[in-house]
Coordinates of C-alpha atoms in Angstrom, one line a residue:
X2 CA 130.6 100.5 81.3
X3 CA 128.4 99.5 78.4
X4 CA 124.5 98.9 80.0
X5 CA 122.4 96.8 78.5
X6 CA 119.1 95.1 78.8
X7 CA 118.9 91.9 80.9
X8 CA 115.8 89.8 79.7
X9 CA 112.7 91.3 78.8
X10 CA 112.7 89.3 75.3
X11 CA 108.8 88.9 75.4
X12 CA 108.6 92.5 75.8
X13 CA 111.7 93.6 73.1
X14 CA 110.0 91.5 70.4
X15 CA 106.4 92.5 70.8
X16 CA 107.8 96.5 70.7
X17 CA 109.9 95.3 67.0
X18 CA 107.1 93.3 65.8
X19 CA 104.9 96.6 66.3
X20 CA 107.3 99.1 64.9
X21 CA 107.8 96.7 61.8
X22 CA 104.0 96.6 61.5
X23 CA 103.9 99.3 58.8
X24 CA 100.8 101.1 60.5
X25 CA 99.9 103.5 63.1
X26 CA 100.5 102.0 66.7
X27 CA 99.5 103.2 70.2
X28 CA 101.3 101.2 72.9
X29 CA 101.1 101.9 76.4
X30 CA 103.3 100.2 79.0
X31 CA 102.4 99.9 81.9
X32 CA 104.2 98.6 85.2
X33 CA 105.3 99.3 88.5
X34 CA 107.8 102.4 89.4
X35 CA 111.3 101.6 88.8
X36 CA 111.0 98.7 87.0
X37 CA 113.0 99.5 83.6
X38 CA 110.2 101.0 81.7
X39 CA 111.9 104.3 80.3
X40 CA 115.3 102.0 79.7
X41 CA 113.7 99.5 77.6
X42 CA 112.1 102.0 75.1
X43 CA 114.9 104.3 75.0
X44 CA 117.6 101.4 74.8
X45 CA 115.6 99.7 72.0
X46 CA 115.0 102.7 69.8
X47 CA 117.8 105.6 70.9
X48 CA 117.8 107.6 67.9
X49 CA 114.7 106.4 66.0
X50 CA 112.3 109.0 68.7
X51 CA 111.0 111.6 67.1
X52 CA 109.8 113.3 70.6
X53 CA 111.0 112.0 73.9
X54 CA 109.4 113.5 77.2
X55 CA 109.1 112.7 80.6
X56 CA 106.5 114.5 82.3
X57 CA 107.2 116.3 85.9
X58 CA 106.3 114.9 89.3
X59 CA 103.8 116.9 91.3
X60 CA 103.8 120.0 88.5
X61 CA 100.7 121.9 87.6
X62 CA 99.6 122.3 84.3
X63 CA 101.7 125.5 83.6
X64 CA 105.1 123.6 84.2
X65 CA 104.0 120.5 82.3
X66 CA 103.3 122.8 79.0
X67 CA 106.8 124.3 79.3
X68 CA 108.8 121.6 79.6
X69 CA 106.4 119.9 76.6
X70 CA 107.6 122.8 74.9
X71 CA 111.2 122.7 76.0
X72 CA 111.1 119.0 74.3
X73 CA 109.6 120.2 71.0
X74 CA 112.3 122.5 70.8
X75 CA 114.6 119.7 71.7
X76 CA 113.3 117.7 68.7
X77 CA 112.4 120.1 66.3
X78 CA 114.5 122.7 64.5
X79 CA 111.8 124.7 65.1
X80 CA 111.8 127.4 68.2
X81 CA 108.0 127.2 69.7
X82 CA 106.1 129.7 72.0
X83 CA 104.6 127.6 75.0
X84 CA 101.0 126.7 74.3
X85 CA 97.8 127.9 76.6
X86 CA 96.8 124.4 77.1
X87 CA 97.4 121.1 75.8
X88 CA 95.4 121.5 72.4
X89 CA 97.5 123.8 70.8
X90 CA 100.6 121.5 72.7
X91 CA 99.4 118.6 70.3
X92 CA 99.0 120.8 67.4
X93 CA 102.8 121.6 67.9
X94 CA 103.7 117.8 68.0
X95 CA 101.5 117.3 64.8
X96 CA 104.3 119.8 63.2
X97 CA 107.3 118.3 65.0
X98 CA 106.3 114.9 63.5
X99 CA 105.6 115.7 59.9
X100 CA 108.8 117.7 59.3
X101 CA 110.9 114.8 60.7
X102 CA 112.7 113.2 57.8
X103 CA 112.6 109.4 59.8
X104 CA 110.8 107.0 57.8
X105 CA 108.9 105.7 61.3
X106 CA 108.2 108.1 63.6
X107 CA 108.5 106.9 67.0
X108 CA 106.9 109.1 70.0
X109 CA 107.2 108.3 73.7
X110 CA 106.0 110.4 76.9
X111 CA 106.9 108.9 79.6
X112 CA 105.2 109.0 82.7
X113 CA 102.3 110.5 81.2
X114 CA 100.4 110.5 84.2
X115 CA 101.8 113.3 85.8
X116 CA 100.9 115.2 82.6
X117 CA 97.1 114.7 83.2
X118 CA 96.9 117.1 86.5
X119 CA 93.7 118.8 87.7
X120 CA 91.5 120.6 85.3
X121 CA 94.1 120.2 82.9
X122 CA 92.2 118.9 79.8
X123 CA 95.1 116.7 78.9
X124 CA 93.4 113.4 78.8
X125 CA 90.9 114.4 76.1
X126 CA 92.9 116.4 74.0
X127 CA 95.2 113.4 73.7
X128 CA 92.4 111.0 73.6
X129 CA 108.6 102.4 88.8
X130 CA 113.2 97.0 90.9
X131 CA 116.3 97.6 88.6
X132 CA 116.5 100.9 89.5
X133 CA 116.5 99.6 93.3
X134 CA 119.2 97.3 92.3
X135 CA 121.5 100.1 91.3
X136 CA 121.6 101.6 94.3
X137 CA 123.5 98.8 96.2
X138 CA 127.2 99.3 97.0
X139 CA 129.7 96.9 96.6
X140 CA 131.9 96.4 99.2
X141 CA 129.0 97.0 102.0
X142 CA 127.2 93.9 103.2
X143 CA 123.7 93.0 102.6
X144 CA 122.6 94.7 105.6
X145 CA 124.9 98.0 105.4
X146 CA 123.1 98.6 101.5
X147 CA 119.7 98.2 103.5
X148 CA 120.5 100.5 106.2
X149 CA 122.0 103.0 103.7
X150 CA 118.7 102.7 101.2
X151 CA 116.0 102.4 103.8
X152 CA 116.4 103.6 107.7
X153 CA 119.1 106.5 107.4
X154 CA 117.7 109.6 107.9
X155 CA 119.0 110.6 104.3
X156 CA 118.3 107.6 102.6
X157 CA 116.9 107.6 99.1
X158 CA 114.1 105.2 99.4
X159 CA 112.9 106.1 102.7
X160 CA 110.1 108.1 101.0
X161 CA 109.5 105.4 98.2
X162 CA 106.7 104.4 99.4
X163 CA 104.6 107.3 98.7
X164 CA 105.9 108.3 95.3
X165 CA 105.4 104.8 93.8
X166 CA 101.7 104.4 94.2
X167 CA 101.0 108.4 93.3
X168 CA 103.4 108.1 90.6
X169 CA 100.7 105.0 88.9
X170 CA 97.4 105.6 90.1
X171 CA 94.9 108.2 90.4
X172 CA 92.9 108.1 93.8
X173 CA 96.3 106.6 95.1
X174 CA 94.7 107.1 98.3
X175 CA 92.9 103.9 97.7
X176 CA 95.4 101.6 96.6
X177 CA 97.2 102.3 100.0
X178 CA 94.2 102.0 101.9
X179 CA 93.9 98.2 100.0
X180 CA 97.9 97.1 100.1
X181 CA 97.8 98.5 103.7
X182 CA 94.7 96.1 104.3
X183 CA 96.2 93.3 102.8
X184 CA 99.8 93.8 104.6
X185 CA 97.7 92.2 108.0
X186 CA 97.0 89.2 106.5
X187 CA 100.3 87.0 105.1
X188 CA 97.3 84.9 103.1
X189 CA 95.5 87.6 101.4
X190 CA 91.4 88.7 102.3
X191 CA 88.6 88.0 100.4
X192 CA 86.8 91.4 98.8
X193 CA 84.8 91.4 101.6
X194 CA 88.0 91.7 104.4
X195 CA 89.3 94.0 102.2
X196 CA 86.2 96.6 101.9
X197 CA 86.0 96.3 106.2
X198 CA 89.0 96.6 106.8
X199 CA 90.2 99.3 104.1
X200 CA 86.7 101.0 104.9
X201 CA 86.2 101.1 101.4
X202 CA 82.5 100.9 99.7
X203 CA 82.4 98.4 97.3
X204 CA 81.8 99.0 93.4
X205 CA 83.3 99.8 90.4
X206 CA 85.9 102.0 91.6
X207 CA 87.4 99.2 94.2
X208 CA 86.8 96.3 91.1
X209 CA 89.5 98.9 88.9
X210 CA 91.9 99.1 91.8
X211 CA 91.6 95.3 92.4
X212 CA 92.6 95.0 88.9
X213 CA 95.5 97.4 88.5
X214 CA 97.0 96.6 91.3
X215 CA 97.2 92.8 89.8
X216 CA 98.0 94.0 86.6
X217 CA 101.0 95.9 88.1
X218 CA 102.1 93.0 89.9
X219 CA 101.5 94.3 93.0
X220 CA 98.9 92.1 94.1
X221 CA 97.6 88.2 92.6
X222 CA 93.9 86.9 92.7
X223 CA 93.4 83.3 93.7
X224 CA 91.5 81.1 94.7
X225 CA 90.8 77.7 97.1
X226 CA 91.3 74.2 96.1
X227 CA 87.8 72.8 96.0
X228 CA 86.1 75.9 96.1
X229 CA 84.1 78.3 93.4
X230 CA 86.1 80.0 91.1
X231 CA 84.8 83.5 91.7
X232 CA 85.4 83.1 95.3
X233 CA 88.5 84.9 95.3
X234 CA 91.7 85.6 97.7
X235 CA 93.8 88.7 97.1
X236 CA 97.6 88.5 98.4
X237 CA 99.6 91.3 98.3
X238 CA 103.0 89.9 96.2
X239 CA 105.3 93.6 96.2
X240 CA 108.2 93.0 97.8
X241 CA 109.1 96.4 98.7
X242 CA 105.2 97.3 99.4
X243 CA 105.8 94.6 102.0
X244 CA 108.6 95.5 103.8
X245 CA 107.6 98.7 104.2
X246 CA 104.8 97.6 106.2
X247 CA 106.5 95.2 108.4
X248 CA 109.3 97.5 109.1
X249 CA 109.8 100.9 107.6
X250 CA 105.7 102.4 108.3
X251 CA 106.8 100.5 112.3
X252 CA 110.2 101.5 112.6
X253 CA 109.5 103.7 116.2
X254 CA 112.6 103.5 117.2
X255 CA 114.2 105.8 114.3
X256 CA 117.0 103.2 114.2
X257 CA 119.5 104.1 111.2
X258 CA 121.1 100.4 111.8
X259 CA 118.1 98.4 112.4
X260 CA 118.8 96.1 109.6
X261 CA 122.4 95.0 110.5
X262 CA 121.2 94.9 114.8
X263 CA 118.2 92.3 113.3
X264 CA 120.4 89.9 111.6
X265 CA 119.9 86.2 113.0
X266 CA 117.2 87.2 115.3
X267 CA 114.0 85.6 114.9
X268 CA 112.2 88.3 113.0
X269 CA 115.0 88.8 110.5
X270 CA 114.7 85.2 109.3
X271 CA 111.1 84.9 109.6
X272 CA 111.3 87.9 106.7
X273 CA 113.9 85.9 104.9
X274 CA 111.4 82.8 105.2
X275 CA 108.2 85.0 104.0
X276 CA 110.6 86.3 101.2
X277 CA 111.7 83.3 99.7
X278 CA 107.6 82.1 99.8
X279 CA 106.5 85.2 97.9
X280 CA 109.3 84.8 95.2
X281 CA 108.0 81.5 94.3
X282 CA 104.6 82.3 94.2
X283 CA 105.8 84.9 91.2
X284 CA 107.8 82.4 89.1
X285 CA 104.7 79.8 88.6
X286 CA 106.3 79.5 84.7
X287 CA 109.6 79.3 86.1
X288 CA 108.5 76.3 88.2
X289 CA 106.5 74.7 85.7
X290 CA 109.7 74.5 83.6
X291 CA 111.9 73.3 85.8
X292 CA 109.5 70.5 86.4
X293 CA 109.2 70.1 82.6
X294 CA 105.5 70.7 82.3
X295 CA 105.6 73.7 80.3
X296 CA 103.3 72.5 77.6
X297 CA 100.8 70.9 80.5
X298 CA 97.5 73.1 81.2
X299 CA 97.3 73.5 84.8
X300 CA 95.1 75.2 87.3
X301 CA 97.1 77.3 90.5
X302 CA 95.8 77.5 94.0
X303 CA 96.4 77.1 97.8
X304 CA 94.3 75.2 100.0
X305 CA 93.0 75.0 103.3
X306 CA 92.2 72.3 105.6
X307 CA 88.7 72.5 107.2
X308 CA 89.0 69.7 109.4
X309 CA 92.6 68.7 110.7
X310 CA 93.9 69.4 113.8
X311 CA 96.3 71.1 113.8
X312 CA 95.3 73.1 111.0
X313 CA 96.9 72.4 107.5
X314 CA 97.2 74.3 104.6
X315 CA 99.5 74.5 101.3
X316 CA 100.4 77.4 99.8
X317 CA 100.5 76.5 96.1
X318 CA 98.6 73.9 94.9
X319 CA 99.8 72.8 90.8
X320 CA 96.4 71.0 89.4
X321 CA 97.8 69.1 86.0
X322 CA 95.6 68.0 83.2
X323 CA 97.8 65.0 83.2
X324 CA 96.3 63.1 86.1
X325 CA 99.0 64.9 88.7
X326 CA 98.5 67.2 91.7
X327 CA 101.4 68.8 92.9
X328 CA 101.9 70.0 96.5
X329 CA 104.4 72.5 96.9
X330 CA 106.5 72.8 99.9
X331 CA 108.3 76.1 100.2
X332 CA 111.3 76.3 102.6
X333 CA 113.7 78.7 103.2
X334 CA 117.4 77.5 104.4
X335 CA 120.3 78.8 104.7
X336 CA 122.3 75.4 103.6
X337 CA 120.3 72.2 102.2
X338 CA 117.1 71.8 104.0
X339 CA 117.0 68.3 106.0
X340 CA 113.7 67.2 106.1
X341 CA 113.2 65.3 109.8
X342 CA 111.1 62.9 111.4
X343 CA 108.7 65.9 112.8
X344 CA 108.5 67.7 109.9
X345 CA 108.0 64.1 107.9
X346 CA 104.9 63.7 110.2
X347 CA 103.9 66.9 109.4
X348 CA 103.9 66.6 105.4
X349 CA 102.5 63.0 105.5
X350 CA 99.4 64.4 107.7
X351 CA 98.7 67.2 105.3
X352 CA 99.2 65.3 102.4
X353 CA 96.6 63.2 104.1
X354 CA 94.4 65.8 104.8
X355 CA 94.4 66.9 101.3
X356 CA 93.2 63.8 99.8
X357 CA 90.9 63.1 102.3
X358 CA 88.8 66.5 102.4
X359 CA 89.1 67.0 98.7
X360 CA 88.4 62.6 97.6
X361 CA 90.4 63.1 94.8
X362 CA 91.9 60.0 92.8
X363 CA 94.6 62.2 91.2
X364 CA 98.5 61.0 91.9
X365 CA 99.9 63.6 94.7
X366 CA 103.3 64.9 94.2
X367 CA 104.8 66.4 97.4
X368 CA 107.3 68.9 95.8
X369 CA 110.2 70.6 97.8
X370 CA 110.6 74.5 96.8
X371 CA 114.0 75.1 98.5
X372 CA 116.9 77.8 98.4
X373 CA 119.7 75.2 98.2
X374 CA 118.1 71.5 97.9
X375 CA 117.1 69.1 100.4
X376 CA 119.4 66.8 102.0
X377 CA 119.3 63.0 101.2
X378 CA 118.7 61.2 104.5
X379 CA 116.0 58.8 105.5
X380 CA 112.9 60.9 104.7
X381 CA 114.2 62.0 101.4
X382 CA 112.2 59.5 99.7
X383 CA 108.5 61.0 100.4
X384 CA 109.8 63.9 97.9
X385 CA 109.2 63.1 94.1
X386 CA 110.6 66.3 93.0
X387 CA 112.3 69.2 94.0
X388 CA 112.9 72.8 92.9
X389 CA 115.8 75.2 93.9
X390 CA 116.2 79.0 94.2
X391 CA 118.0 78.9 90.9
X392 CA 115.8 77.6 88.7
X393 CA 113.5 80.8 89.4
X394 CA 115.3 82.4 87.1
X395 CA 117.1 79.6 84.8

């Protein structure tokens, strides 16, 4: 069967638009492991590489120069000698290139990373899901696929974990140290949490791992309703980096089934419930459109209450130019959520809350995030909109 690439226009256009450029380009592309990197380059311009390499997982220098080599020799019709070091390596590429008869020359190294080992001198010589996805078996439940992938003793992605933060980052010591900080709080820490409880000094180096980890996606930087900009909250967003906390790094029991035996119990649906929250909190856009502000500048946060009892917060907070504040509810339900006369309390109260601590005159919109829709009884009405699990990805 044919593959293909799902989505990713954004990403398909900007590569065309700079191959039809008519200059030199240097594009990197970055992203977490997994992810459909190598497929989108090699889908969208097959034939038109000049040099294609993939550099070697956990290889010193010697092995990274010959299978640099082996791909010159690949390309080329040319039969090269492997290089001392990655100067010469270059100079070999330079020759590759200019005997190519393509009128664009189109070089990719992929997970160039690896290529830059210890002492190497690669760096200044040269100056990870889907992947996930395709793993899953049809014909085994849910649960089965997850027992297979994750708690088997001989299951693929039971050492994931490791190889997708050394695979990205240099010092990937410290991006565990912070994702692992950030796993003990649901909310996210401030910079300060995360340097005491990572035991990291703060700095430069922990401002550039703040930032790639939220570049990757692994992580997003908000802030308060109400409160100073710079005052920032780091949540960490990775799926997979969160299950592995909650459950594979805790899983003492060695249990190959522990999946399938947690289905229905409390713990299993309070994942499904923290699952659903994080998804939303990813497809802002997605949410925006479906609410058909699009074109509407707006400002995302959460907020906390300072002064109810019992304690409210919201979890995304939609601040619209147009006069409008949205609220966002986020439940997960198995069927239509039915909204009761508790939980109605609950949402007038903080809704309350909210416009008392903060005195703003803005319009409040309570809006319902839901898998399937909320049901239309009685309470219904205290909902002016409401978004469903498939307009994330309409």
């Amino acid at each position: 069967m044919e593959t293909q690439i799902i989505g990713r226009k954004k990403e398909q256009k900007r590569l065309q638009d700079l191959y039809g450029s008519g200059r030199a380009e240097f594009v990197a592309i970055y992203g977490r492991r997994r992810v459909g990197k190598t497929f989108l380059v090699r889908q969208l311009f097959g034939s038109e590489l000049v040099f294609d390499l993939a550099g070697l997982a956990n290889a010193n220098t010697t092995e990274q120069l010959i299978n640099f080599t082996i791909a010159l020799n690949h390309a080329g019709n040319k039969q090269f000698k492997t290089p001392k070091n990655w100067l010469f390596a270059f100079e070999q590429l330079r020759t590759v290139i200019e005997n190519s008869q393509k009128k664009r020359k189109v070089v990719f190294i992929d997970e160039i990373s690896w290529l830059d080992t210890a002492r190497s001198g690669f760096l200044t010589a040269l100056g990870g899901i889907p992947y996930y996805l395709s793993k899953i078996e049809t014909g085994l439940s849910v649960a089965q696929n997850i027992d297979n992938l994750f708690f088997m003793q001989s299951s693929e992605l039971k050492n994931e974990f490791q190889n997708l933060y050394a695979s990205l980052f240099k010092n990937y010591a410290d991006y565990i140290k912070i994702v692992e900080a950030l796993s003990t709080k649901a909310k996210g820490l401030t910079r300060k949490e995360i340097e005491e409880i990572a035991q990291l000094s703060s700095g430069g180096r922990l401002t550039t791992a703040l930032k790639n980890l939220e570049y990757c996606g692994f992580i997003r930087a908000y802030h308060l309703f109400g409160k100073k900009k710079y005052e920032q909250i780091y949540q960490l967003l990775d799926s997979y980096t969160l299950f592995y906390f909650k459950y594979l790094a805790k899983n003492e029991n060695n249990d190959e089934y522990f999946w399938t035996n947690s289905l229905n119990t409390p713990q299993h649906n309070a994942w499904a419930g923290y699952a659903f929250e994080i998804l939303t909190l990813q497809h802002v856009a997605e949410i925006k459109k479906a609410l058909g502000i699009s074109g509407v500048q707006t400002t995302i946060s959460a907020w906390r209450s300072e002064k109810s009892v019992p304690a409210a917060q919201i979890d995304l907070v939609i601040d619209r130019k147009d006069g409008i504040i949205d609220i966002c509810e986020v439940k997960f339900s198995k069927n239509q959520f039915s909204i009761d006369r508790e939980y109605d309390k609950k949402l007038r109260n903080k809704i309350s809350a909210f416009i008392s601590e903060n005195n703003t005159r803005k319009a409040i919109h309570l809006l319902m995030l839901t898998t399937y829709g909320i049901a239309k009884n009685k309470y219904y009405s205290a909902v002016q909109k409401e978004v469903i699990l498939d307009d994330l990805f309409a």
